[in-house]
Amino acid sequence: QVQLVESGGGLVQAGGSLRLSCAASGRTFSSSAMGWFRQAPGKERESVTGISWSGASTYYVDSVKGRFTISRDNANAKTTVYLQMNSLKPEDTAVYYCNLWGRSPEAWGQGTQVTVSS
């Protein structure tokens, strides 16, 4: 059974930092590109950043370039994907999800809420 469990969200002031984690299990995520997505209230879910299976290649949407860093750990047959978020802005407020990148998603997890106050 595929499971994507996001954690690490919270309430932070503008300019602050958070580190999100995503524990992926139930299939061979280690050989798949993974990414982070977010959905703000009243808006559609958007792609934020992706990372290749090896970690050698990354992609960032323009609005987070230079502020967010994606990484992954494929050790011990488990895949964990991280998102380091620095210089957070109120417009980063959203529920953040992880999933496959560049292909049809697996079932979405519950996400983790990030709220940035001004």
C-alpha positions as a printed Julia matrix, in Angstrom:
118×3 Matrix{Float64}:
  0.0    0.0     0.0
  1.45   3.32   -1.07
  1.87   5.85    1.7
  3.06   9.42    1.5
  3.36  11.07    4.9
  4.3   14.73    5.05
  5.44  16.5     8.2
  7.29  19.56    9.43
  4.82  22.31    8.69
  3.85  25.02   11.1
  3.34  28.7    11.74
  6.3   30.95   11.05
  6.87  34.66   10.6
  7.83  36.09    7.24
 11.54  35.62    6.68
 11.62  32.46    8.74
 12.46  28.89    7.78
 10.89  25.46    7.89
 12.03  22.01    6.84
  9.43  19.63    5.51
  9.83  15.87    5.3
  7.99  13.27    3.26
  8.23   9.57    4.05
  7.34   7.53    0.97
  6.67   3.81    1.18
  4.75   1.01   -0.49
  6.49   1.04   -3.87
  9.92   1.67   -5.29
 10.05   5.4    -4.88
 13.85   5.29   -4.88
 13.84   4.96   -8.69
 11.28   7.71   -9.27
 11.5   11.47   -9.51
  9.72  13.06   -6.59
  8.39  16.52   -5.94
  6.64  18.91   -3.64
  3.31  20.49   -4.45
  1.2   23.02   -2.59
 -2.37  24.15   -2.46
 -3.37  27.51   -1.05
 -6.94  28.22    0.08
 -9.23  28.71   -2.89
 -6.52  27.81   -5.39
 -5.57  24.76   -7.39
 -2.67  22.57   -6.36
  0.57  23.73   -7.98
  3.93  22.14   -8.58
  6.71  23.67   -6.52
  9.88  21.64   -6.94
 11.04  18.27   -8.21
 14.11  16.08   -7.87
 15.34  13.21  -10.01
 15.62   9.71   -8.58
 19.36  10.15   -8.01
 19.13  13.7    -6.73
 21.36  14.94   -9.52
 18.7   17.13  -11.13
 16.26  19.53   -9.56
 13.57  21.9   -10.73
 12.08  24.91   -8.98
  9.16  27.11   -9.89
 10.34  30.69  -10.31
  8.57  31.93   -7.18
 10.7   29.75   -4.87
 14.06  29.75   -6.66
 16.87  30.73   -4.33
 14.7   30.21   -1.24
 13.67  26.53   -1.31
 15.93  23.48   -1.58
 14.72  19.97   -2.29
 16.74  16.89   -1.38
 16.16  13.19   -0.91
 17.49  10.18    0.91
 17.06   6.76   -0.7
 18.96   4.81    1.95
 17.81   1.54    3.45
 15.1    0.88    0.84
 13.11   3.86    2.1
 12.71   7.18    0.38
 12.48  10.43    2.29
 12.13  13.72    0.47
 12.97  17.0     2.18
 12.1   20.61    1.46
 14.16  23.29    3.14
 12.25  26.54    2.95
 14.04  29.79    3.78
 13.01  33.43    3.55
  9.39  32.41    3.72
  6.74  34.81    2.49
  3.02  35.04    3.3
  2.28  33.87   -0.24
  3.98  30.56    0.6
  1.07  29.77    2.92
 -0.48  26.51    1.75
 -0.82  22.82    2.44
  2.3   21.11    1.1
  2.24  17.62   -0.4
  4.83  15.3    -1.88
  4.27  12.87   -4.73
  5.76  11.51   -7.92
  7.15  14.16  -10.23
  6.46  14.25  -13.95
  4.0   11.38  -14.0
  0.55  10.46  -12.74
  0.52  10.88   -8.98
  0.0    8.22   -6.38
 -2.76   8.74   -3.81
 -2.14  12.04   -2.06
 -1.18  12.11    1.58
 -2.73  14.41    4.14
 -0.19  17.13    3.51
  1.38  19.48    6.02
  0.14  23.02    6.66
  2.57  25.89    6.29
  1.36  29.27    7.47
  3.53  32.36    7.09
  2.46  35.45    8.96
  3.39  38.94    7.83
